[in-house]
PDB file of C-alpha atoms in Angstrom:
ATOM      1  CA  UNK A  12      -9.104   7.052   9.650  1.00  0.00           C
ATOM      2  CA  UNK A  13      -7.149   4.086   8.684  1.00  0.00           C
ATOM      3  CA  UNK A  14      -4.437   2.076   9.519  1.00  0.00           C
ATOM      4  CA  UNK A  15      -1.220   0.851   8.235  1.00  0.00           C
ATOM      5  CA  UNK A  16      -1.609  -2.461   9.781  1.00  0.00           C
ATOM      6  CA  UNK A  17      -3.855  -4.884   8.145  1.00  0.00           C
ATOM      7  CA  UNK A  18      -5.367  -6.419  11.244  1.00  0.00           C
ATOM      8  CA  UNK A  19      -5.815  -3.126  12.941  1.00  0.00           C
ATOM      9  CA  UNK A  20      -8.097  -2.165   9.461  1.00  0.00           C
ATOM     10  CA  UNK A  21     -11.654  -0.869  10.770  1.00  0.00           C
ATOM     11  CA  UNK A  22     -14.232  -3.183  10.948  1.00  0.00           C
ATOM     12  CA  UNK A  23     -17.202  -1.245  10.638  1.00  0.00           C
ATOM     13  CA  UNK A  24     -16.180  -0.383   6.746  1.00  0.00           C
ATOM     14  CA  UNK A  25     -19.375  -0.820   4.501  1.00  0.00           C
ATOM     15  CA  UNK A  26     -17.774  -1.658   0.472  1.00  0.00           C
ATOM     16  CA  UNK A  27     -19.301   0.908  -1.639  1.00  0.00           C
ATOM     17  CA  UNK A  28     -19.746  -1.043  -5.619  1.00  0.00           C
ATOM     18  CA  UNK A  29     -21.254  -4.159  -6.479  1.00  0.00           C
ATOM     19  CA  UNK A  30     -19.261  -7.504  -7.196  1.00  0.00           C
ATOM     20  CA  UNK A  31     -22.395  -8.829 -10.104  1.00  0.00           C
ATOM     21  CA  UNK A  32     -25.407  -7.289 -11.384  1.00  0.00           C
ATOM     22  CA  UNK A  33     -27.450  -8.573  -8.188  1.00  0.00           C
ATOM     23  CA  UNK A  34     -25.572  -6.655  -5.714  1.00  0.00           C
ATOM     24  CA  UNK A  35     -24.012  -9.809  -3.770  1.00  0.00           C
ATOM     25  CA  UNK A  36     -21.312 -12.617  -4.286  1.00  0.00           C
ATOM     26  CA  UNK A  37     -23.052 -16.390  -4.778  1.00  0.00           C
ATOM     27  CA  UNK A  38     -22.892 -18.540  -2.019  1.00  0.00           C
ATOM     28  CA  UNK A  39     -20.614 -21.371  -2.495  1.00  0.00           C
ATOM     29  CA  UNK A  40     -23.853 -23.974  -3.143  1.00  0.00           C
ATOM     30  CA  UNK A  41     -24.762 -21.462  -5.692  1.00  0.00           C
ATOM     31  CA  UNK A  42     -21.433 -21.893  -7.763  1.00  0.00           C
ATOM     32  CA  UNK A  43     -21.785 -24.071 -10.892  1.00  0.00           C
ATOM     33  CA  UNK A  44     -17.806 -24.923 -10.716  1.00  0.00           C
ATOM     34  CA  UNK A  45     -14.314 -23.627  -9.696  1.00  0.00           C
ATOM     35  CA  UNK A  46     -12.829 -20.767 -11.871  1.00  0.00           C
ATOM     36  CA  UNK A  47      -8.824 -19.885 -12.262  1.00  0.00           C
ATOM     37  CA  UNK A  48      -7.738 -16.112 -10.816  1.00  0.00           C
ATOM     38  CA  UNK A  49      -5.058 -14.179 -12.976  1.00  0.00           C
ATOM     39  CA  UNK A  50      -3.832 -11.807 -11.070  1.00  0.00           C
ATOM     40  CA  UNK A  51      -1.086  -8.957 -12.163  1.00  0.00           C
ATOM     41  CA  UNK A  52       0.975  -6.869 -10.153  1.00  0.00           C
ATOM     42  CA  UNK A  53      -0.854  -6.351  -6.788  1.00  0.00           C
ATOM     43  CA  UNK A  54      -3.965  -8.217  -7.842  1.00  0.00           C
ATOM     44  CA  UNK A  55      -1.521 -11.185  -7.372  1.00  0.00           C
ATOM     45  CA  UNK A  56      -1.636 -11.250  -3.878  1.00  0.00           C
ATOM     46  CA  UNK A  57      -4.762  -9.337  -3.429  1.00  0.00           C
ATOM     47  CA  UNK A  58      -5.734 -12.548  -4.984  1.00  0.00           C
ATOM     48  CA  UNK A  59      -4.019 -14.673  -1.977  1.00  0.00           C
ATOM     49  CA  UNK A  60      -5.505 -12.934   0.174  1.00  0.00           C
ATOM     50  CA  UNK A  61      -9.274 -13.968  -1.532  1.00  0.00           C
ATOM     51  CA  UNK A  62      -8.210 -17.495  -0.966  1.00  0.00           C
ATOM     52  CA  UNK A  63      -7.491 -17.185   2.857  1.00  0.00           C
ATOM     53  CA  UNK A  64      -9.557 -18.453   5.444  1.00  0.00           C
ATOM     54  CA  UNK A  65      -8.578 -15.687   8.081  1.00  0.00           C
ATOM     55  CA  UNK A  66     -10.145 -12.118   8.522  1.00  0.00           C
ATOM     56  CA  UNK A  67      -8.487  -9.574   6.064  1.00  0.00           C
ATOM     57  CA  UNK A  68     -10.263  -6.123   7.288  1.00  0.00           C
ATOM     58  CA  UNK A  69     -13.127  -7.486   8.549  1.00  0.00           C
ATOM     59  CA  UNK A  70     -14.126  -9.941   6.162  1.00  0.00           C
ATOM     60  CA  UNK A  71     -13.119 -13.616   5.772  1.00  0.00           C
ATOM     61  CA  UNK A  72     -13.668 -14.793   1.587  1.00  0.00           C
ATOM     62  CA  UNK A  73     -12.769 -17.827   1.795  1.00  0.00           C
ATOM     63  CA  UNK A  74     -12.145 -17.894  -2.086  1.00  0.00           C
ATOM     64  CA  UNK A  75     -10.613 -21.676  -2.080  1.00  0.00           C
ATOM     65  CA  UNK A  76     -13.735 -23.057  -2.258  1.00  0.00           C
ATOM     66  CA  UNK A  77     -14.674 -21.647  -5.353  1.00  0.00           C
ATOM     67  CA  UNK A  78     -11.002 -21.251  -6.857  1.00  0.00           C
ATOM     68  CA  UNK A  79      -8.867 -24.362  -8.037  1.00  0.00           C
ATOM     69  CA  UNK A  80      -5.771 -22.132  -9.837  1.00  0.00           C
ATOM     70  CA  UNK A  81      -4.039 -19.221  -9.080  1.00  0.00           C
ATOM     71  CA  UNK A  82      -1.774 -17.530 -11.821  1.00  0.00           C
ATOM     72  CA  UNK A  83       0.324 -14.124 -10.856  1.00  0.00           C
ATOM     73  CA  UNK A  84       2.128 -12.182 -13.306  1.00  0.00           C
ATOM     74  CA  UNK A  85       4.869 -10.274 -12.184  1.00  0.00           C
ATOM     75  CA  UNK A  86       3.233  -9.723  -8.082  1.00  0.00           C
ATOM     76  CA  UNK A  87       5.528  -8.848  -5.339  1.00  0.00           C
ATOM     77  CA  UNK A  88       5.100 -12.032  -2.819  1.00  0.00           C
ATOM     78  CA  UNK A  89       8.009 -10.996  -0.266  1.00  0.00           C
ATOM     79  CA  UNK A  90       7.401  -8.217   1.899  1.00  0.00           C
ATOM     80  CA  UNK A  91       8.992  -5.171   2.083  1.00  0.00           C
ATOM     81  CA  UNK A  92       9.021  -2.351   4.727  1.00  0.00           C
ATOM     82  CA  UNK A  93       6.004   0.307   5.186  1.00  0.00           C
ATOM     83  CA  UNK A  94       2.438   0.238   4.311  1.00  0.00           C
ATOM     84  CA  UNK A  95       2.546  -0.478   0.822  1.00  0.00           C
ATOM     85  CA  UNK A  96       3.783  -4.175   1.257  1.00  0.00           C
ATOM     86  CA  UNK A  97       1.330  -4.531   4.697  1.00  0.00           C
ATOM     87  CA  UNK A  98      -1.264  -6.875   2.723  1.00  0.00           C
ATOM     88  CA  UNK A  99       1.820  -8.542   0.821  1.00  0.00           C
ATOM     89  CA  UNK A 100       3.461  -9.292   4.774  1.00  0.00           C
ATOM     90  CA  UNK A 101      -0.101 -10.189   6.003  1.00  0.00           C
ATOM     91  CA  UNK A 102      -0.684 -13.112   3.616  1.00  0.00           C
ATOM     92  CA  UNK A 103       2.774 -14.303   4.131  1.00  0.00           C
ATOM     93  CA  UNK A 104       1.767 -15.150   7.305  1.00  0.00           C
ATOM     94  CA  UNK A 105      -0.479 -18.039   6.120  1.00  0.00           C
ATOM     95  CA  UNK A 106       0.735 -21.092   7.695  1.00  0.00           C
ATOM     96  CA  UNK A 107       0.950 -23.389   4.478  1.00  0.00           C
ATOM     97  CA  UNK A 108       1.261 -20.724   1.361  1.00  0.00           C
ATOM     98  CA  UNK A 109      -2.043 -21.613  -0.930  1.00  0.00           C
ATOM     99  CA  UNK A 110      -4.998 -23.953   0.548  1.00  0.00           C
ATOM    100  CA  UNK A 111      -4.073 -27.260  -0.352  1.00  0.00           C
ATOM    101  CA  UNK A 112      -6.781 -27.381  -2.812  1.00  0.00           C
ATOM    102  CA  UNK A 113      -5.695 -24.580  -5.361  1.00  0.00           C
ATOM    103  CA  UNK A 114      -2.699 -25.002  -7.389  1.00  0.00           C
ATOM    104  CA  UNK A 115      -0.284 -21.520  -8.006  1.00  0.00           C
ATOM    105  CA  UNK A 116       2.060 -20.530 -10.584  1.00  0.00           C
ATOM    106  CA  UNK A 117       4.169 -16.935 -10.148  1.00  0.00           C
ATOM    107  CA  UNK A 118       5.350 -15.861 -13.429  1.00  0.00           C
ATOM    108  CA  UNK A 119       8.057 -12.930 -13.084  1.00  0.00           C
ATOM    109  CA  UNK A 120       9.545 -11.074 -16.090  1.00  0.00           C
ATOM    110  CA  UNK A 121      13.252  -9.943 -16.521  1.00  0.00           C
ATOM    111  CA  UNK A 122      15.743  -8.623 -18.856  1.00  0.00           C
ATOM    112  CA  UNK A 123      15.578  -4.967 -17.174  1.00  0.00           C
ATOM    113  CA  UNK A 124      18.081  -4.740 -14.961  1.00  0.00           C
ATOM    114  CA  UNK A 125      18.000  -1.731 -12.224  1.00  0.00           C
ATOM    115  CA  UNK A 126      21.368  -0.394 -13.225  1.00  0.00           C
ATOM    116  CA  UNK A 127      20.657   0.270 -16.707  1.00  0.00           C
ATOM    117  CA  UNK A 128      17.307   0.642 -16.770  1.00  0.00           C
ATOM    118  CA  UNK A 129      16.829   4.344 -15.872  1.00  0.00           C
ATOM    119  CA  UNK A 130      15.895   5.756 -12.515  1.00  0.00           C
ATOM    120  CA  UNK A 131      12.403   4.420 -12.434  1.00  0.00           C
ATOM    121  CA  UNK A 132      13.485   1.045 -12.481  1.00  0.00           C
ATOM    122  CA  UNK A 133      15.861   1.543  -9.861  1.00  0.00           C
ATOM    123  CA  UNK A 134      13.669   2.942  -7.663  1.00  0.00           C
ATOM    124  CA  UNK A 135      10.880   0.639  -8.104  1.00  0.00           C
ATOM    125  CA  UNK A 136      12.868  -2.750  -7.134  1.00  0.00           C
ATOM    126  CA  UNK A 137      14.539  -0.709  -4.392  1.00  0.00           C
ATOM    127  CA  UNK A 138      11.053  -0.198  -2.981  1.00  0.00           C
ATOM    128  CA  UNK A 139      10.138  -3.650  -3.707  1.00  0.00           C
ATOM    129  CA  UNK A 140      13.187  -5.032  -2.240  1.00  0.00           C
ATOM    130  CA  UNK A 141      15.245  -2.484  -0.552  1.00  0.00           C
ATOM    131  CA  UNK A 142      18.918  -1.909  -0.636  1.00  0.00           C
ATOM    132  CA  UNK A 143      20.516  -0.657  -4.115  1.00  0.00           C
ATOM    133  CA  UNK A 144      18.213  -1.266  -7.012  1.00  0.00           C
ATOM    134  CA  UNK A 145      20.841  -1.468  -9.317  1.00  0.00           C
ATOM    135  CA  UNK A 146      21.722  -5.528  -8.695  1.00  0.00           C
ATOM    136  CA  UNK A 147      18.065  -6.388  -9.657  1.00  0.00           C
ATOM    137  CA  UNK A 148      16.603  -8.041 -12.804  1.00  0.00           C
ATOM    138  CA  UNK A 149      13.364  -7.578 -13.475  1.00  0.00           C
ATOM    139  CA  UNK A 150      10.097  -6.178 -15.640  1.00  0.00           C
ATOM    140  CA  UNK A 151      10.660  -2.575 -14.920  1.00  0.00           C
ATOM    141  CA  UNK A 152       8.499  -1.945 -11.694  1.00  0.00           C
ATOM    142  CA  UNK A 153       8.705  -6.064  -9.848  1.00  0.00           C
ATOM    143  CA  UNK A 154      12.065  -7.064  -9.474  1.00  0.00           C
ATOM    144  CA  UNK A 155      11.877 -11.155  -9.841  1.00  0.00           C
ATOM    145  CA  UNK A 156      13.575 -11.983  -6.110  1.00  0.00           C
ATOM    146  CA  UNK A 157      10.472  -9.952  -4.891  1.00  0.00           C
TER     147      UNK A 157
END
């Protein structure tokens, strides 16, 4: 089984896929430069997580040292209640945001507002952000407060 709780993830979880063509991620002295992450939705603070120096399920990436930029397109960054939003709370809890070595930019969308967007709408930035959905503007599934 699993667990709803980030740091209570098993540790003893082998990743099944490969990252590159050789099977492994490059050391840092193997890196010709520092790249820019884009991530969307989730993969916004999925990518947050990638820059953290603390243990995320039993693995520490340490992705600042090979990251100078992060971009996120409409990602949820404030937590919200159940396991959905447990990696969002868990890299909230990172003492100074980003590493002071990698610049950020959060890029939200609006002009769908939860009342008059339809039922989908409403429901998704009530999940993001609780409460009614219908006082939110947003893209359609991240409400920009989130």
């Amino acid at each position: 089984g699993g667990s709803a709780e980030v740091d209570d993830y098993p540790k003893n979880v082998t990743p099944r896929g490969k990252f590159l063509r050789s099977g492994r991620i490059p050391s840092v002295d193997e890196a010709k430069g520092r790249v820019a992450i884009i991530g969307h939705s989730a993969g916004g603070w999925i990518g947050r997580v990638y820059l953290s120096q603390r243990d995320y399920g039993g693995r520490v990436y340490n992705g600042s040292e090979l990251v100078h930029s992060i971009v996120t397109l409409g990602s949820p960054h404030i937590g919200a209640p159940g396991p959905a939003f447990s990696g969002v709370n868990w890299i909230n809890r990172e003492k100074h945001g980003l590493p002071e070595n990698v610049r950020g930019l959060a890029v939200a969308g609006k002009g769908l507002l939860g009342k008059s967007s339809g039922q989908f709408t409403k429901n998704a930035y009530e999940f993001c952000l609780g409460g009614d959905g219908t006082s939110y503007d947003g893209d359609g599934v991240t409400p920009v407060e989130s």
